[in-house]
Coordinates of C-alpha atoms and ligand atoms in Angstrom, one line a residue:
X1 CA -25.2 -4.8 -7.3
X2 CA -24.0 -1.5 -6.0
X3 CA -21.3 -1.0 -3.9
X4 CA -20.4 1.4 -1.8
X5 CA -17.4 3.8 -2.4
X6 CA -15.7 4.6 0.9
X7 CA -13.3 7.5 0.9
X8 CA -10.3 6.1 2.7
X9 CA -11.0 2.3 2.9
X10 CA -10.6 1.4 6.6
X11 CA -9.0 -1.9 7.1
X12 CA -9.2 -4.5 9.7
X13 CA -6.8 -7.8 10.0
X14 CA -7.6 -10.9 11.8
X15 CA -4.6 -13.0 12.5
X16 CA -1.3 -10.6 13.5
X17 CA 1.1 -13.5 13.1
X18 CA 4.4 -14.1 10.4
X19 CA 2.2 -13.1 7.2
X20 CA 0.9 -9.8 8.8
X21 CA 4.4 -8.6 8.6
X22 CA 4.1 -8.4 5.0
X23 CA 0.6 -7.0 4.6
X24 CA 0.4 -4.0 7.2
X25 CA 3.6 -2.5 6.3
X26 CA 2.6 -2.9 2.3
X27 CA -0.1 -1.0 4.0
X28 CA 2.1 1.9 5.5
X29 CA 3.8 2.0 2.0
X30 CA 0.7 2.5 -0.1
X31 CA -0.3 5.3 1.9
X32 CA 2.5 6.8 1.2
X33 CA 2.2 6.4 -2.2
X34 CA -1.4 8.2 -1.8
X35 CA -3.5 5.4 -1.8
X36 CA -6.3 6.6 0.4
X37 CA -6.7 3.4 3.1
X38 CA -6.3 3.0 6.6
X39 CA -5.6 0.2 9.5
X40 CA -8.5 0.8 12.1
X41 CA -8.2 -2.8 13.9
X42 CA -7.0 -5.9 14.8
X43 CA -7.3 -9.3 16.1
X44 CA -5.3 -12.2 17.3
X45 CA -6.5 -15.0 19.5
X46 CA -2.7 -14.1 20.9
X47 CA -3.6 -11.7 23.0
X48 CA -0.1 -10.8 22.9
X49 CA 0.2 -9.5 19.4
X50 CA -2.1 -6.7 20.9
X51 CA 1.1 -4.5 22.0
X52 CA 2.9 -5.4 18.7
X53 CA 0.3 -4.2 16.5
X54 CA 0.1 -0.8 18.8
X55 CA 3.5 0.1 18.9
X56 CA 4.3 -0.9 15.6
X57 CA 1.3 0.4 13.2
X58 CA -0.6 2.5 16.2
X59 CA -3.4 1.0 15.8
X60 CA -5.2 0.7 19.6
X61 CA -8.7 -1.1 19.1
X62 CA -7.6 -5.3 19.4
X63 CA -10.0 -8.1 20.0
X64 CA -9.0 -12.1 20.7
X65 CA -12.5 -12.4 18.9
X66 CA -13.2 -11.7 15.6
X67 CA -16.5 -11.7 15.3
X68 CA -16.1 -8.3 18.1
X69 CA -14.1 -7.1 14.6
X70 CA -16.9 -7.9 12.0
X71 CA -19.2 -6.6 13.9
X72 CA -17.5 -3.2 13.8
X73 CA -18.9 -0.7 11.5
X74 CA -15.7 1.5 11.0
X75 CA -14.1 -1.4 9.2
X76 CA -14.8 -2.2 5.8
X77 CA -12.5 -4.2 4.2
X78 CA -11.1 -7.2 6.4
X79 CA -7.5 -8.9 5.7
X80 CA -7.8 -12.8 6.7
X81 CA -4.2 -13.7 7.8
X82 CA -4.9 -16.4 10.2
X83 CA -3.3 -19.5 9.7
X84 CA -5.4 -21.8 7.6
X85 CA -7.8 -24.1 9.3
X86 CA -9.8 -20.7 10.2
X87 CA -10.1 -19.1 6.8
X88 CA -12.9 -20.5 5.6
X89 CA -15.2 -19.6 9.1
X90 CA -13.8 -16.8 8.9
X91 CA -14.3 -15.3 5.8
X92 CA -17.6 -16.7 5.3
X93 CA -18.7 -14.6 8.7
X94 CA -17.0 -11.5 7.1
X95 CA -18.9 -11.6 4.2
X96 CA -21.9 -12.6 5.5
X97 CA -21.4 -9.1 7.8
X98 CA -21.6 -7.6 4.2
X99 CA -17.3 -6.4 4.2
X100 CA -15.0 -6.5 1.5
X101 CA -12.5 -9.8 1.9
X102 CA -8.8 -10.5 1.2
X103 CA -8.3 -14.2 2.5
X104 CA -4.7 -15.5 2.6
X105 CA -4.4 -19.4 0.9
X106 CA -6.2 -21.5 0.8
X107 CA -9.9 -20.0 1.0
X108 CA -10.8 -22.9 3.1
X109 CA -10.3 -27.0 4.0
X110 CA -12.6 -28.7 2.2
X111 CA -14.5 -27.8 -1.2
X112 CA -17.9 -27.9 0.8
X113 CA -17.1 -25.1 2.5
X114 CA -15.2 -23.4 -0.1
X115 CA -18.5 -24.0 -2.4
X116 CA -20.1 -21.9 0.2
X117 CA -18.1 -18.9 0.0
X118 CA -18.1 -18.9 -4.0
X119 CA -21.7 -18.8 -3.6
X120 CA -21.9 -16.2 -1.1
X121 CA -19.3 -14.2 -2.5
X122 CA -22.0 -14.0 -5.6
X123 CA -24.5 -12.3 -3.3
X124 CA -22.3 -10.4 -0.8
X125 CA -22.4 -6.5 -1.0
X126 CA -18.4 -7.1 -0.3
X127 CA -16.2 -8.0 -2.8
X128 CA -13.6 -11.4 -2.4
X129 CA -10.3 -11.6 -3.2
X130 CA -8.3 -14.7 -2.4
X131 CA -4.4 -15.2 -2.6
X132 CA -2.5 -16.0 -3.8
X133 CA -2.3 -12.6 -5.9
X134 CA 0.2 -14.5 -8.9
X135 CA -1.7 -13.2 -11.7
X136 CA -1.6 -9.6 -10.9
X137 CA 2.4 -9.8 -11.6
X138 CA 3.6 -8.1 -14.7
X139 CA 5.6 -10.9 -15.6
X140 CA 2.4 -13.3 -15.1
X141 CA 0.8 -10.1 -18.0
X142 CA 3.6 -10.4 -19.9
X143 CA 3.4 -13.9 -20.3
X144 CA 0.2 -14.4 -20.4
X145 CA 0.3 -11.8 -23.4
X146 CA 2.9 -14.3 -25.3
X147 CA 0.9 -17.2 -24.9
X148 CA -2.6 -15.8 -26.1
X149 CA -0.7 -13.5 -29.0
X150 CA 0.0 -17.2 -30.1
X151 CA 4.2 -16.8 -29.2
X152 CA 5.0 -20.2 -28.7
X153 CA 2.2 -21.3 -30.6
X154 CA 0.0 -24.0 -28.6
X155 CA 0.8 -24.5 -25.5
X156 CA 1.4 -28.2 -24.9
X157 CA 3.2 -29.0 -21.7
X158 CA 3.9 -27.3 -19.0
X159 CA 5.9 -27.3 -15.4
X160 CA 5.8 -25.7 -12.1
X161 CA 8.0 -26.2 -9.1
X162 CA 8.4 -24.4 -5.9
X163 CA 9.7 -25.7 -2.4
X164 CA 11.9 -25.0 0.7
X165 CA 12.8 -26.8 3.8
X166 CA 9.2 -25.5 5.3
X167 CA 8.6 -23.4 8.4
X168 CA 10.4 -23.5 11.4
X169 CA 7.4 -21.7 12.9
X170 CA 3.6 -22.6 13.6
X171 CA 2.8 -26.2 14.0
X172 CA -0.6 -26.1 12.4
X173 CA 1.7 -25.9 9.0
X174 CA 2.2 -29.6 9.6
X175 CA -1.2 -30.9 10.7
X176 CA -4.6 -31.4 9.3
X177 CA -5.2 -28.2 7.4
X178 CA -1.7 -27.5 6.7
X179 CA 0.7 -28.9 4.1
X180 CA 2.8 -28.2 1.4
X181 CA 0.1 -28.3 -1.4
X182 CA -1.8 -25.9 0.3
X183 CA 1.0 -23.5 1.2
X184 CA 3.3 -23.7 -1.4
X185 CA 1.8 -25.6 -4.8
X186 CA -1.6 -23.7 -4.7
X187 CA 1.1 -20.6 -6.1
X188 CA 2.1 -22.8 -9.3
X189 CA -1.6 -24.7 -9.5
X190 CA -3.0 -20.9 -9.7
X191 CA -0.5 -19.7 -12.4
X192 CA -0.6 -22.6 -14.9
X193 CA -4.4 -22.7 -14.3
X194 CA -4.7 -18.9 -14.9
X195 CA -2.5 -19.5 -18.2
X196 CA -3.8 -22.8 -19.7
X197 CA -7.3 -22.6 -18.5
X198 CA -9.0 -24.8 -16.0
X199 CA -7.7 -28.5 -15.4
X200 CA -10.1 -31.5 -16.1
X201 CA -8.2 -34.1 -14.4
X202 CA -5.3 -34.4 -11.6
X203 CA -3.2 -37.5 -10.4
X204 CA -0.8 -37.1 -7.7
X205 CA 1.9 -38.8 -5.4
X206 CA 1.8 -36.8 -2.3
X207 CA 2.6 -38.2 1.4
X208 CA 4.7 -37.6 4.3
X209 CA 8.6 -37.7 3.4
X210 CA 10.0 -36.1 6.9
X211 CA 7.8 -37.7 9.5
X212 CA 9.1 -36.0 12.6
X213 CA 10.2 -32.1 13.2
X214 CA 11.8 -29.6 15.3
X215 CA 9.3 -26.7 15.0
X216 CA 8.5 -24.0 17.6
X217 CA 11.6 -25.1 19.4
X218 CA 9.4 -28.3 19.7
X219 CA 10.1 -31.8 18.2
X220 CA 6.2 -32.7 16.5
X221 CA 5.1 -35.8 14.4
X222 CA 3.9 -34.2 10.6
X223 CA 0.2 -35.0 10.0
X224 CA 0.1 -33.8 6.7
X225 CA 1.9 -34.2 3.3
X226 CA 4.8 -32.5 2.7
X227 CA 6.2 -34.1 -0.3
X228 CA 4.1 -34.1 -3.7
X229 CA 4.3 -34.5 -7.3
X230 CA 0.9 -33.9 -9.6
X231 CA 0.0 -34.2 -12.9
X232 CA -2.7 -31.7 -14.5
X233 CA -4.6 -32.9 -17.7
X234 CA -6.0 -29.9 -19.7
X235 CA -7.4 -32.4 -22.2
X236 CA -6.6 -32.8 -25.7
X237 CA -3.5 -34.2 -24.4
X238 CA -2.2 -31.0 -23.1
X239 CA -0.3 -31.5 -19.4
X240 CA 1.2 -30.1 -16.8
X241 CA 3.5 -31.3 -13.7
X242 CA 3.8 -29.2 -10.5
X243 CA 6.6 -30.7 -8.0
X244 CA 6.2 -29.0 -4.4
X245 CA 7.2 -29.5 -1.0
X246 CA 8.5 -28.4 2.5
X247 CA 11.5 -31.4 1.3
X248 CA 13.5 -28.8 -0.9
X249 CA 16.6 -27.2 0.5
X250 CA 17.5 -25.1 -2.8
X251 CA 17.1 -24.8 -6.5
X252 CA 17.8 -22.9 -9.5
X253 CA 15.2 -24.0 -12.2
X254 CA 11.9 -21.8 -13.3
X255 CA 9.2 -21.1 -11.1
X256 CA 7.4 -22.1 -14.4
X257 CA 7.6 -23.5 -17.3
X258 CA 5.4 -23.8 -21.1
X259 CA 6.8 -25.7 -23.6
X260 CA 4.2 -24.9 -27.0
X261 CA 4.3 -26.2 -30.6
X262 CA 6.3 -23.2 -31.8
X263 CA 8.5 -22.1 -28.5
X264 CA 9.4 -22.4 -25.3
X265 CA 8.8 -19.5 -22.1
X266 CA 10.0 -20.0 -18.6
X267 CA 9.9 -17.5 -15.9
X268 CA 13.1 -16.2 -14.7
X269 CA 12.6 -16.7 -10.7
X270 CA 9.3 -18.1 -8.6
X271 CA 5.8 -17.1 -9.6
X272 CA 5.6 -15.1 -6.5
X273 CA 9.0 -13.4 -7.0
X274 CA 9.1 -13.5 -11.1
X275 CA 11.4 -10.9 -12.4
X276 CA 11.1 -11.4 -15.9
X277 CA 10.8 -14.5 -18.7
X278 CA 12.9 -16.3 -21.2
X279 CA 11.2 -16.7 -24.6
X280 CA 13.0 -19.6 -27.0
X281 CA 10.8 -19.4 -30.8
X282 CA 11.8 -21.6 -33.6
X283 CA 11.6 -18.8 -36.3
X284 CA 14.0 -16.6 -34.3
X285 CA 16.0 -19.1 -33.1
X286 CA 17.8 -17.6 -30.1
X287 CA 16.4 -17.1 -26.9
X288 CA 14.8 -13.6 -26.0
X289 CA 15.5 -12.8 -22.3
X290 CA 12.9 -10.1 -21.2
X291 CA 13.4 -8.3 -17.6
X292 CA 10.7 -7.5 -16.5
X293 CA 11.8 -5.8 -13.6
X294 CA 11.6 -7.7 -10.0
X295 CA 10.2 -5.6 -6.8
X296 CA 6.5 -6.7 -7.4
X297 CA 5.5 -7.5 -4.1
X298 CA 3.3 -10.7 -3.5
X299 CA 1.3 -8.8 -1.0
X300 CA 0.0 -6.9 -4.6
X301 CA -3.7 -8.6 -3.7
X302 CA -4.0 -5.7 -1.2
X303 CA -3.6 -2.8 -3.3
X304 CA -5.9 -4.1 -6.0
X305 CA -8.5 -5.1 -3.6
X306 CA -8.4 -1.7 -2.3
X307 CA -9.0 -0.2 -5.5
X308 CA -11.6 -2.4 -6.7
X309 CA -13.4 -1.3 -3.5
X310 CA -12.8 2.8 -4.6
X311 CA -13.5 2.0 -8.1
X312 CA -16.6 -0.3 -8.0
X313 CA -15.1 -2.9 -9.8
X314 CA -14.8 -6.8 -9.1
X315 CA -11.0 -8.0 -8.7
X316 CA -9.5 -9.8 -11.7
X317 CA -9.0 -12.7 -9.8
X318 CA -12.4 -14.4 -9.3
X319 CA -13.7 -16.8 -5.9
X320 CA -14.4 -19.3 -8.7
X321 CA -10.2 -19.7 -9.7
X322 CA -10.0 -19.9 -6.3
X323 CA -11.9 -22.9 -5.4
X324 CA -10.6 -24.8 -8.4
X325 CA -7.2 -24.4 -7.7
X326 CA -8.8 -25.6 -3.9
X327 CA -10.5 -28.8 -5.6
X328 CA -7.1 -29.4 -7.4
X329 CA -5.5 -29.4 -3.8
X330 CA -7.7 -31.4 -2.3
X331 CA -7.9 -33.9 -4.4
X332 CA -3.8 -34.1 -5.1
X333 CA -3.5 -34.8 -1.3
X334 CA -7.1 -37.7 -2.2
X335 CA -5.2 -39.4 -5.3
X336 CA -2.0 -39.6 -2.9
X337 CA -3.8 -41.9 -0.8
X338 CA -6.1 -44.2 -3.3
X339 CA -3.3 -43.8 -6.4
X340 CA -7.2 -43.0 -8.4
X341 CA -6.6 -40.1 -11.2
X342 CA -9.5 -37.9 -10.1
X343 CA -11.5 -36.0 -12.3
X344 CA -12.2 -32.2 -11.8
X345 CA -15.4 -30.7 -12.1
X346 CA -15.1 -26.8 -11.0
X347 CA -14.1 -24.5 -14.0
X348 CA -13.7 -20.6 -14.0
X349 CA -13.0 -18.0 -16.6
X350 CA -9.6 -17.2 -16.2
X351 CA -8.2 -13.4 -16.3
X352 CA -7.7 -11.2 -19.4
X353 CA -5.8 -8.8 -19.7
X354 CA -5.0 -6.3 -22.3
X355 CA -3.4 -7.7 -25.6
X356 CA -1.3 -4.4 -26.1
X357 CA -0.5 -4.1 -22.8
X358 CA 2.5 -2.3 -21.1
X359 CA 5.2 -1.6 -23.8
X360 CA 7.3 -4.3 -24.0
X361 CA 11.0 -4.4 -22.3
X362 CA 14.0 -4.4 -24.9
X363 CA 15.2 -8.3 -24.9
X364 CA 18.6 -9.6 -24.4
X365 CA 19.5 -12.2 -26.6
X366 CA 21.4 -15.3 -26.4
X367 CA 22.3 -17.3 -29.7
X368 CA 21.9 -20.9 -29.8
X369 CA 25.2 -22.6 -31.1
X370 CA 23.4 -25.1 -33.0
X371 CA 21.4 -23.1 -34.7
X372 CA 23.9 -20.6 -36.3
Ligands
NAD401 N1 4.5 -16.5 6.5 C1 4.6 -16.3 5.2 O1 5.7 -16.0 4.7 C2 3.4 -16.4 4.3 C3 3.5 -16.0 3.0 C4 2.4 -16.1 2.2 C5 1.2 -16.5 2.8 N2 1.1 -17.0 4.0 C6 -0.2 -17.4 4.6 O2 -0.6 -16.6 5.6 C7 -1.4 -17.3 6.6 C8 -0.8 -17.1 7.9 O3 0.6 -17.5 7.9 P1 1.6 -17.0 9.0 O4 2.9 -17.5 8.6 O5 1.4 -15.6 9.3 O6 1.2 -17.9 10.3 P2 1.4 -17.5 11.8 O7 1.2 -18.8 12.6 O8 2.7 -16.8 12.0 O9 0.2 -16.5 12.1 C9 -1.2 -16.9 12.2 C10 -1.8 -16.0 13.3 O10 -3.2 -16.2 13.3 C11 -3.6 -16.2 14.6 N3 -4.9 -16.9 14.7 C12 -5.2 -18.2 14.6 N4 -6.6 -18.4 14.7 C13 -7.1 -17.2 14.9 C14 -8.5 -16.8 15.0 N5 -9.5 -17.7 15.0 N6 -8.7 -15.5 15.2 C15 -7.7 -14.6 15.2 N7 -6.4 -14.9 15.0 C16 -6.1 -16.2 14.9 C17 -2.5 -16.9 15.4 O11 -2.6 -16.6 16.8 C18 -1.3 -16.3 14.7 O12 -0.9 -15.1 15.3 C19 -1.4 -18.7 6.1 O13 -2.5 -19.0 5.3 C20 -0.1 -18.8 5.2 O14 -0.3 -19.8 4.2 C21 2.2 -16.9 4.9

């Protein structure tokens, strides 16, 4: 399929809320940095967020209706930012109008509808690129580089974790739609997947730990599960935990964690933030502490997708890893309630990246006592 190869790549965002924030001025910043792309319009159901986005990115045409936005021929690429429960209509219209698609987490509810988009996505002359962006962190490369160069040998268990206290904004975070798994473990359930390959099986404890909140300035009963624990089964007896939830006030432990036959690698901060990794193997025997350099920006997703669109090639991060992380989700939140473990039946290929690489950052090394 060809694509077309628009000079400047004209944006559009639907859903000007928290997240937008991050995106449009990420936007602003790789202009400046030359990247030929430009914000030609928005949309919020809010029709209040139409003077924010004017005054603060100049950008006059605004719609309440999004469909008003896809409809719009001046805007190629469009940035789905809305909160979640809409994503999946959402993109599925944009694509279907034949645009180029960055959709915020998750890519939709429920795996029906996020088997529709992979499958459009296959036919779309638009390309679809869904956060969260984790791989496209050089510390994801750089580890991902270990583990296939064999580094740690097999990689035989692994963890992820990442939590906070959960918004104080947005009610929809806390009902039907919303949730921690979807907000905040689709980051780790992405990375391990992208590192070990695609899952075969999950089991999960996942409920409701805080059952009533202040959010909004509004006290709300939580419809959805904000607490949850799951277990990943790569077969051959390979595993992997992810622990998430809006029930965490603070931590300092790895954002991730790969324990193989031959070493050990854990990333130094989340795998949103990650500035760099440890590396423990048994024929050094001390632990290599790489920096990897922090400042990669989460928002990354945007930038690539924009030049994939000027190069004419697919993002590295496919609809099809996507929806499995989705089906992992879903059916955490699915063996919460019955206790079942659940199989899974999506796969995907996951990224690849260069073996060589970037050249490789001088490690700082910490001797283990009991080993010299
Ligand atoms: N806030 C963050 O730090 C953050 C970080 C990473 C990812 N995300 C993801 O970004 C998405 C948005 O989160 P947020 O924090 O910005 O939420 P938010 O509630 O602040 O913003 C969502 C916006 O979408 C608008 N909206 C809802 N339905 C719409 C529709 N049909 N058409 C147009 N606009 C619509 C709302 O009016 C609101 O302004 C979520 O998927 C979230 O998981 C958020």
């Amino acid at each position: 399929m060809t694509h077309p190869k628009p000079d400047a790549v004209r944006v559009g965002v639907v859903g000007c809320g928290s997240v937008s924030g991050v995106y449009l001025p990420r936007l602003q910043q790789l202009q400046i940095q030359g990247v030929r792309a430009e914000l030609v319009a928005a949309c919020d159901v809010d029709p209040s967020r139409r003077e924010v986005v004017r005054e603060r990115y100049g950008v006059a045409r605004f719609t309440t209706d999004y469909r008003e936005l896809l409809a719009d021929p001046a805007v190629d690429l469009v940035l789905v930012l809305t909160s979640m429960r809409e994503h999946g209509e959402i993109t599925r219209a944009a694509l279907t109008a034949g645009k180029h698609v960055l959709v915020e987490k998750p890519m939709a509810m429920t795996l029906e509808e996020g088997r529709a988009i992979v499958d459009l996505a296959k036919t779309s002359p638009g390309y679809l690129l869904c956060a969260p962006h984790v791989t496209l962190s050089p510390t994801y490369r750089a580890i991902w580089r270990r583990v296939h160069g064999g580094d740690i040998g097999r990689v035989l268990t692994a963890r992820g974790f990442y939590g906070w206290a959960g918004p104080s904004w947005g009610q929809w975070f806390y009902r039907p739609g919303g949730g921690a798994m979807f907000d905040l473990g689709v980051y780790n359930v992405t990375t391990l997947t992208g590192l070990l390959g695609p899952a075969k099986r999950v089991v999960a404890m996942s409920g409701i730990a805080i059952p009533e909140r202040i959010v909004d300035g509004e006290p709300m009963r939580v419809q959805t599960d904000d607490n949850a624990h799951l277990l990943l089964d790569f077969g051959d007896a390979v595993y992997a935990v992810v622990t998430t939830g809006f029930t965490i006030q603070r931590y300092r432990v790895p954002g991730i964690e790969l324990y193989g036959s031959d070493g050990t690698i854990q990333m130094i901060g989340e795998d949103w933030a990650p500035t760099g990794y440890e590396l423990w193997q048994n024929r050094a025997g001390c632990w290599q502490v790489y920096d990897v350099g922090g400042g990669w920006p989460w928002s990354d997703g945007l930038r690539h997708l924009i030049e994939c669109v000027q190069a004419g090639t697919p993002p590295i991060n496919t609809p099809e890893h996507a929806f499995h992380a989705l089906e992992i989700m879903v059916k955490t939140m699915e063996s919460g309630r019955t206790g079942q473990a659940l199989p899974i039946e999506s796969t995907f290929t996951p990224p690849r990246f260069d073996p060589e690489g970037e050249p490789a950052t001088a490690a700082h090394l910490i001797h283990d006592p009991s080993r010299t």
